[in-house]
XYZ file of C-alpha atoms in Angstrom:
479
model
C -5.800 -118.499 -42.275
C -2.808 -116.149 -40.950
C -2.894 -114.055 -44.771
C -6.536 -114.023 -44.711
C -6.944 -112.197 -40.690
C -3.766 -109.984 -42.429
C -5.640 -109.017 -45.340
C -8.359 -107.838 -43.415
C -7.056 -106.015 -40.555
C -5.189 -103.456 -43.322
C -8.841 -103.598 -45.366
C -10.271 -102.081 -42.432
C -7.284 -99.711 -41.750
C -7.889 -98.504 -45.012
C -11.330 -97.900 -44.939
C -10.747 -95.804 -41.472
C -8.112 -94.089 -42.828
C -10.377 -93.213 -46.060
C -13.312 -92.247 -43.964
C -11.127 -90.332 -41.727
C -9.584 -88.345 -44.456
C -12.382 -87.908 -46.347
C -15.150 -87.315 -44.219
C -14.052 -87.327 -40.160
C -11.410 -84.360 -40.578
C -13.821 -82.052 -42.785
C -16.603 -82.273 -40.149
C -13.751 -82.113 -37.280
C -12.666 -78.668 -38.544
C -16.433 -76.968 -39.023
C -16.581 -78.194 -35.316
C -13.639 -76.394 -34.775
C -14.760 -73.526 -36.286
C -17.239 -72.934 -33.644
C -15.216 -74.304 -30.378
C -14.882 -71.280 -28.200
C -18.697 -70.503 -28.796
C -19.737 -74.291 -27.577
C -22.611 -73.845 -29.706
C -23.490 -75.590 -33.644
C -23.039 -73.687 -36.545
C -25.767 -71.460 -37.771
C -26.656 -73.164 -40.661
C -24.999 -76.915 -40.135
C -25.858 -77.873 -44.128
C -24.060 -75.919 -45.929
C -21.198 -75.687 -42.855
C -20.944 -79.218 -42.932
C -21.688 -79.987 -46.832
C -19.052 -77.135 -48.140
C -16.160 -78.625 -46.103
C -16.618 -81.787 -47.536
C -16.349 -80.841 -50.918
C -14.170 -78.125 -50.725
C -12.068 -80.755 -48.577
C -11.768 -82.928 -51.155
C -11.382 -80.360 -54.352
C -8.579 -78.568 -53.220
C -7.522 -80.311 -50.573
C -7.749 -83.908 -50.189
C -6.648 -83.528 -54.413
C -3.612 -82.106 -54.439
C -2.289 -84.526 -51.671
C -3.871 -87.658 -54.012
C -1.692 -86.241 -56.300
C 1.365 -85.899 -54.400
C 4.007 -89.159 -54.531
C 5.585 -88.567 -51.342
C 1.908 -88.407 -49.757
C 1.898 -91.655 -50.735
C 5.284 -92.774 -49.192
C 4.670 -90.670 -46.100
C 2.079 -90.655 -43.495
C 3.992 -88.223 -41.956
C 3.360 -85.409 -44.894
C -0.997 -85.755 -43.841
C -0.366 -85.494 -40.363
C 1.815 -82.344 -40.706
C -0.607 -80.753 -43.391
C -3.138 -81.906 -40.592
C -1.916 -80.238 -38.205
C -1.137 -76.847 -40.079
C -4.945 -76.542 -41.047
C -6.095 -77.348 -37.358
C -3.358 -74.798 -36.530
C -5.392 -72.083 -39.130
C -9.033 -73.483 -38.010
C -8.334 -72.903 -34.208
C -6.894 -69.149 -34.697
C -9.844 -67.880 -36.739
C -11.924 -69.229 -34.148
C -10.086 -68.031 -31.749
C -9.878 -64.078 -32.888
C -13.373 -64.724 -33.923
C -14.195 -65.145 -30.354
C -12.190 -62.638 -28.610
C -11.326 -59.722 -31.048
C -14.666 -59.609 -33.190
C -15.810 -61.332 -36.374
C -15.457 -58.303 -38.177
C -11.610 -59.108 -38.048
C -11.965 -61.989 -39.267
C -10.823 -62.035 -42.920
C -8.164 -59.561 -42.108
C -6.639 -61.143 -38.935
C -6.976 -65.128 -41.395
C -3.583 -67.086 -40.783
C -4.553 -68.022 -44.153
C -0.328 -66.424 -45.058
C 0.957 -68.273 -42.451
C -0.639 -71.820 -42.756
C -0.162 -71.655 -47.053
C 3.829 -70.840 -46.631
C 4.125 -73.516 -44.439
C 2.884 -76.055 -46.192
C 4.336 -74.424 -49.901
C 7.680 -74.532 -48.221
C 7.789 -78.117 -47.101
C 5.552 -79.533 -49.665
C 4.510 -77.658 -52.673
C 3.180 -75.215 -54.369
C -0.065 -76.683 -55.062
C -0.490 -78.188 -51.541
C -0.066 -75.230 -50.799
C -2.359 -73.422 -52.526
C -5.113 -76.091 -52.208
C -4.583 -75.656 -48.242
C -5.182 -71.745 -48.658
C -8.488 -72.303 -50.836
C -10.323 -74.429 -48.119
C -8.923 -72.537 -45.534
C -10.353 -68.766 -47.687
C -13.811 -71.364 -47.466
C -13.347 -72.532 -43.552
C -13.380 -68.587 -42.828
C -16.276 -67.807 -44.322
C -18.676 -69.635 -42.640
C -17.649 -67.363 -39.637
C -19.283 -64.358 -41.641
C -22.203 -66.209 -42.997
C -20.831 -67.354 -46.345
C -19.671 -64.242 -47.999
C -18.407 -64.743 -51.394
C -16.996 -61.682 -50.977
C -14.629 -62.768 -48.123
C -14.106 -66.020 -50.491
C -12.581 -64.637 -53.308
C -10.406 -61.942 -50.844
C -8.642 -64.421 -48.819
C -8.653 -66.826 -52.404
C -6.453 -64.211 -53.800
C -4.777 -63.750 -50.861
C -3.551 -67.418 -51.184
C -3.110 -67.510 -54.902
C 0.092 -64.978 -54.029
C 1.090 -66.471 -51.085
C 1.704 -69.888 -52.433
C 3.589 -68.249 -55.507
C 5.783 -66.319 -53.782
C 7.207 -68.610 -51.533
C 7.142 -71.541 -53.754
C 11.006 -72.258 -54.201
C 12.341 -70.376 -51.758
C 16.008 -71.055 -51.057
C 16.549 -68.089 -48.503
C 14.985 -67.497 -45.270
C 15.131 -64.084 -46.079
C 12.549 -64.421 -49.124
C 9.817 -65.603 -46.924
C 9.921 -61.946 -45.082
C 9.696 -60.326 -48.518
C 7.348 -62.544 -49.504
C 5.383 -61.641 -46.529
C 5.865 -58.041 -46.706
C 4.698 -58.373 -50.289
C 1.816 -60.296 -49.548
C 0.965 -57.384 -46.679
C 0.667 -55.040 -49.897
C -1.322 -56.861 -52.240
C -3.656 -57.800 -49.241
C -4.063 -54.101 -48.305
C -4.691 -52.892 -51.553
C -7.074 -55.724 -52.438
C -8.763 -54.578 -49.068
C -8.626 -50.613 -50.217
C -10.626 -51.512 -53.225
C -13.200 -53.282 -51.492
C -13.744 -50.218 -49.272
C -13.758 -47.943 -52.507
C -16.777 -49.519 -53.870
C -18.670 -50.090 -50.457
C -17.828 -46.597 -49.182
C -16.824 -47.384 -46.144
C -13.637 -47.710 -44.254
C -12.104 -49.358 -41.130
C -8.457 -47.849 -40.311
C -7.673 -51.194 -37.809
C -9.017 -53.583 -40.290
C -6.893 -52.103 -43.325
C -3.577 -52.339 -40.083
C -4.557 -55.870 -39.759
C -5.069 -56.715 -43.493
C -1.752 -55.894 -44.221
C 0.790 -56.244 -40.539
C -0.781 -59.966 -40.795
C 1.060 -61.685 -43.903
C 4.009 -59.763 -42.569
C 3.996 -61.259 -38.773
C 3.331 -64.237 -39.952
C 6.283 -64.369 -42.711
C 8.489 -63.571 -38.677
C 6.757 -66.857 -37.294
C 7.043 -68.914 -39.770
C 10.704 -68.445 -40.329
C 11.048 -69.424 -36.573
C 8.213 -72.527 -36.750
C 9.678 -73.651 -39.469
C 12.693 -75.588 -38.562
C 11.187 -76.697 -35.125
C 8.518 -78.290 -38.214
C 11.584 -79.475 -39.625
C 13.144 -81.518 -36.829
C 10.156 -83.117 -35.464
C 8.624 -84.273 -38.911
C 11.740 -84.999 -41.270
C 10.064 -83.286 -43.728
C 12.680 -80.323 -45.290
C 12.108 -77.454 -47.111
C 15.026 -76.279 -49.368
C 15.768 -73.903 -46.953
C 16.887 -77.143 -45.037
C 18.067 -79.035 -47.494
C 20.660 -76.494 -47.596
C 21.761 -76.232 -44.581
C 22.017 -79.157 -44.065
C 24.116 -80.214 -47.061
C 26.747 -77.279 -46.257
C 29.620 -80.720 -45.378
C 30.355 -79.244 -42.717
C 27.462 -81.990 -40.837
C 28.766 -84.693 -38.148
C 28.320 -87.390 -40.676
C 30.505 -86.067 -43.344
C 33.212 -84.882 -41.967
C 33.064 -88.901 -40.303
C 32.814 -89.884 -43.311
C 35.680 -87.827 -45.180
C 38.100 -88.864 -42.235
C 36.947 -93.087 -42.120
C 35.680 -93.373 -46.015
C 37.604 -90.270 -47.956
C 37.275 -92.326 -51.358
C 33.221 -93.180 -50.653
C 33.231 -89.369 -49.473
C 34.716 -87.716 -52.661
C 33.077 -90.425 -54.785
C 29.365 -88.948 -53.289
C 30.651 -85.459 -53.729
C 30.758 -86.128 -58.141
C 27.628 -88.104 -57.902
C 25.624 -84.645 -56.325
C 27.527 -82.958 -59.397
C 25.983 -85.283 -61.244
C 22.435 -86.198 -59.403
C 21.966 -82.039 -59.473
C 22.810 -81.438 -63.073
C 20.359 -84.659 -63.979
C 17.472 -83.010 -62.009
C 17.451 -79.606 -62.717
C 17.666 -80.908 -66.477
C 13.935 -82.787 -66.256
C 12.468 -80.157 -63.195
C 12.487 -82.652 -60.352
C 14.099 -80.785 -57.252
C 17.934 -80.329 -57.830
C 18.222 -79.362 -54.302
C 16.935 -82.698 -52.533
C 19.441 -84.808 -55.331
C 22.915 -82.758 -54.444
C 21.355 -83.344 -50.407
C 20.912 -86.636 -51.036
C 23.896 -87.309 -52.865
C 25.712 -86.556 -50.246
C 24.468 -88.768 -47.785
C 23.904 -91.682 -49.788
C 26.807 -93.607 -48.577
C 27.248 -92.763 -45.302
C 26.588 -96.513 -44.154
C 30.225 -97.102 -45.807
C 31.993 -94.589 -43.036
C 31.448 -98.027 -40.080
C 33.113 -100.432 -42.401
C 35.673 -98.394 -45.332
C 38.038 -101.086 -46.003
C 34.932 -103.518 -47.729
C 34.882 -100.937 -50.278
C 37.129 -100.274 -53.395
C 37.582 -96.413 -53.024
C 38.989 -96.370 -49.889
C 41.124 -99.920 -50.382
C 44.844 -99.586 -50.563
C 46.323 -102.772 -50.929
C 45.428 -105.073 -48.959
C 41.323 -106.301 -49.773
C 39.784 -108.161 -47.138
C 37.275 -110.005 -49.558
C 40.784 -111.994 -50.730
C 39.607 -113.740 -47.247
C 35.871 -114.346 -47.693
C 33.352 -116.276 -49.247
C 31.404 -114.332 -51.876
C 28.182 -114.672 -50.169
C 29.951 -113.271 -46.682
C 31.232 -110.640 -48.848
C 28.036 -109.773 -50.255
C 26.085 -109.808 -46.533
C 29.198 -107.302 -45.472
C 28.002 -104.666 -48.661
C 24.783 -104.908 -47.900
C 25.029 -103.765 -44.721
C 26.234 -100.306 -45.737
C 22.415 -99.688 -46.637
C 21.349 -100.983 -42.938
C 23.855 -98.472 -41.426
C 23.338 -95.683 -43.656
C 19.437 -96.123 -42.735
C 19.885 -96.661 -39.422
C 22.330 -93.050 -38.839
C 19.880 -91.148 -40.846
C 17.071 -92.070 -38.107
C 19.814 -91.339 -35.395
C 20.593 -87.657 -37.067
C 17.084 -87.132 -37.827
C 18.358 -86.465 -41.824
C 14.844 -85.888 -44.152
C 12.664 -88.702 -44.970
C 12.954 -88.628 -48.410
C 17.127 -88.605 -48.226
C 16.122 -92.216 -45.736
C 14.443 -93.047 -48.602
C 17.212 -92.934 -51.208
C 19.844 -94.396 -48.590
C 17.504 -97.062 -48.688
C 16.894 -97.282 -52.305
C 19.816 -96.156 -54.405
C 20.407 -100.145 -55.364
C 17.482 -100.892 -55.793
C 17.309 -104.680 -55.922
C 20.355 -105.016 -57.830
C 22.497 -108.427 -57.999
C 26.455 -107.662 -56.725
C 27.279 -109.220 -59.837
C 31.201 -109.113 -59.000
C 30.280 -111.646 -56.106
C 27.491 -113.214 -58.226
C 30.038 -114.470 -60.907
C 32.788 -115.495 -57.960
C 30.405 -117.443 -56.217
C 29.043 -119.704 -59.787
C 32.759 -119.857 -60.377
C 33.068 -121.537 -57.230
C 29.675 -124.284 -58.417
C 26.235 -122.903 -58.281
C 24.653 -120.284 -56.671
C 21.492 -118.658 -56.210
C 20.575 -114.900 -57.536
C 18.752 -113.674 -55.049
C 21.033 -113.649 -52.376
C 23.468 -111.462 -54.002
C 20.730 -108.950 -54.515
C 20.103 -105.792 -52.688
C 17.270 -105.476 -50.775
C 15.762 -102.162 -51.897
C 12.436 -101.240 -52.575
C 13.388 -99.894 -56.027
C 13.521 -96.321 -56.360
C 9.536 -94.757 -55.835
C 10.786 -91.389 -56.746
C 12.674 -89.631 -59.686
C 15.247 -88.218 -57.492
C 15.730 -91.323 -56.441
C 16.024 -92.909 -59.726
C 18.708 -90.748 -60.697
C 21.023 -90.836 -58.235
C 20.934 -94.800 -58.467
C 21.830 -93.740 -62.053
C 24.302 -91.124 -61.120
C 26.322 -93.662 -58.694
C 26.372 -96.244 -61.349
C 27.921 -93.478 -63.929
C 30.205 -92.020 -61.864
C 31.678 -95.497 -60.336
C 32.205 -97.042 -64.226
C 33.557 -93.844 -65.221
C 36.540 -93.646 -63.207
C 37.918 -96.994 -65.097
C 37.304 -95.146 -68.377
C 40.875 -94.769 -69.801
C 41.614 -91.998 -72.532
C 38.169 -90.531 -72.087
C 36.538 -88.568 -74.973
C 33.019 -87.214 -75.744
C 31.775 -90.654 -77.494
C 33.112 -93.107 -74.560
C 31.753 -91.388 -72.627
C 28.199 -91.137 -73.969
C 28.389 -94.596 -74.957
C 28.819 -95.720 -71.125
C 26.637 -93.652 -69.984
C 23.713 -94.583 -72.638
C 24.711 -98.657 -71.832
C 23.863 -97.742 -67.935
C 21.595 -96.316 -67.974
C 20.072 -98.711 -70.837
C 21.234 -101.530 -68.215
C 19.071 -100.283 -65.194
C 16.349 -99.614 -66.880
C 16.512 -103.011 -68.684
C 16.886 -104.091 -65.421
C 13.301 -102.649 -64.285
C 14.954 -100.559 -61.592
C 12.993 -97.118 -62.755
C 9.812 -98.596 -62.907
C 8.292 -97.043 -60.037
C 10.310 -94.365 -60.433
C 8.582 -92.111 -62.223
C 11.166 -91.754 -64.520
C 10.042 -91.888 -68.460
C 12.231 -92.667 -71.460
C 12.202 -88.516 -72.344
C 13.402 -87.775 -68.948
C 15.823 -90.889 -69.441
C 17.662 -89.332 -72.559
C 17.589 -86.011 -70.689
C 20.008 -86.926 -67.511
C 22.228 -89.250 -70.272
C 23.241 -85.847 -71.711
C 23.126 -84.180 -68.314
C 25.348 -86.657 -67.525
C 27.414 -86.819 -70.248
C 28.304 -83.139 -69.917
C 28.836 -82.825 -66.485
C 31.603 -85.639 -67.344
C 32.633 -84.243 -70.358
C 33.442 -81.166 -68.054
C 35.046 -83.110 -65.709
C 38.018 -84.519 -67.602
C 38.688 -81.944 -69.332
C 42.707 -81.807 -69.382
C 44.842 -78.647 -68.494
C 47.161 -76.884 -70.693
C 50.737 -78.114 -69.430
C 52.661 -74.990 -67.618
C 56.350 -74.036 -68.923
C 59.147 -75.633 -66.247
C 60.395 -73.215 -64.342
C 63.484 -73.805 -62.274
C 62.672 -73.405 -58.818
C 65.182 -73.397 -55.291
C 64.059 -76.095 -53.228
C 63.201 -74.486 -49.409
C 60.937 -77.037 -47.798
C 62.406 -80.388 -48.464
C 60.028 -83.963 -47.365
C 61.864 -86.454 -44.794
C 61.807 -89.297 -47.702
C 63.817 -87.097 -50.369
C 65.683 -85.749 -47.389
C 66.624 -89.156 -45.767
C 67.355 -90.548 -49.711
C 70.918 -91.279 -50.624
C 72.315 -89.552 -53.853
C 72.462 -91.568 -56.940
C 75.188 -91.328 -59.269
C 74.042 -88.435 -61.624
C 73.704 -86.687 -58.205
C 77.006 -87.099 -57.928
C 78.284 -86.246 -60.668
C 77.088 -82.506 -59.975
């Protein structure tokens, strides 16, 4: 009975969400366009129908293709908020200034820039095209205005994608301002009329919007936990309190994470995934180990606390670092995708050492020795799962050569693939082949030996306490 109730409630919530996404939101945008006039649209049928159609064709279609929108509703909420802001600004400029300036003052660059930097090129462009249509509803659905604003949206998305420095946002604003001004001048030449104020607004709008974007994006990142590549780079500069704590409490884990970052970044670049996310998430993926570092082999010296625990208890302690990592990610407001990777980087794999140890004592249920999961849900998460296992296995490889390293990487990647851990990650066999090549190249470069320098006699001016107190041996006496 309870299961039936749950299914019904889920179906109702899904129905309501679908209606909101496809109908209610675009209808609300039409109403907000006329909110300051407190009247009905001049052509209600075209306004409402056009808003629904354009929303579905552009924005909703791009959102459905994004895996991140499926993972977190926050992405949709941020997109809704930014587009709503653009609609309200359009309405305010039209009401308080003049409808004649609605095109040159349209906040398309601001909205497209924010969404492109935070979510991606396709999402930013699609939202810009929708805003371009909604702006034309104020000026009697001018096709000319729609084309002009669509070109501005296109260049705004092109020039702000894959930005790694905030100064580049200001540069993009200046460049789009020049493009916008040029288009308006050409438009005026064809129509044989000029409006100096309108031309000034066309240039200054993207320039000023870029300054606003630089200031507002960090606040959106903090509140929504959706980070741009710029925000991720600032987060991953190794001076973050969590990384400092990890380096002090669990130095072995810290250096393990740095090594994984090199592997993950190279693999992500190779397959076209987000290399910045892969590197930064690698730094934070094991932050839960800073709470009980002595239970993990990379931080142990001589004493192994697992010797005094049952295999099932050891399994629980090891699994706990995932839960603690997620709690720390939420406390310090790390990006949502980084939290996902902390949760997913072990998937539902079995802790084989403790499982086989339990089997040696008697029957053991394999399910009790699995990580809680879920399995990796996107490419960067899958890459880090692979890099984690490869880096750990590489440490135990004696006399590493190109052949041995390649064989080791292939065995681990194939093993994880055969365990069906990558089924939901979006990684295909072609990606895995390129990941193997990237991992092998990085590990070969890491294991290359340096030439041996000739020894020279050096006068000791600094002597450690241990050597100072050491008793001279027979050779010392003879000398």
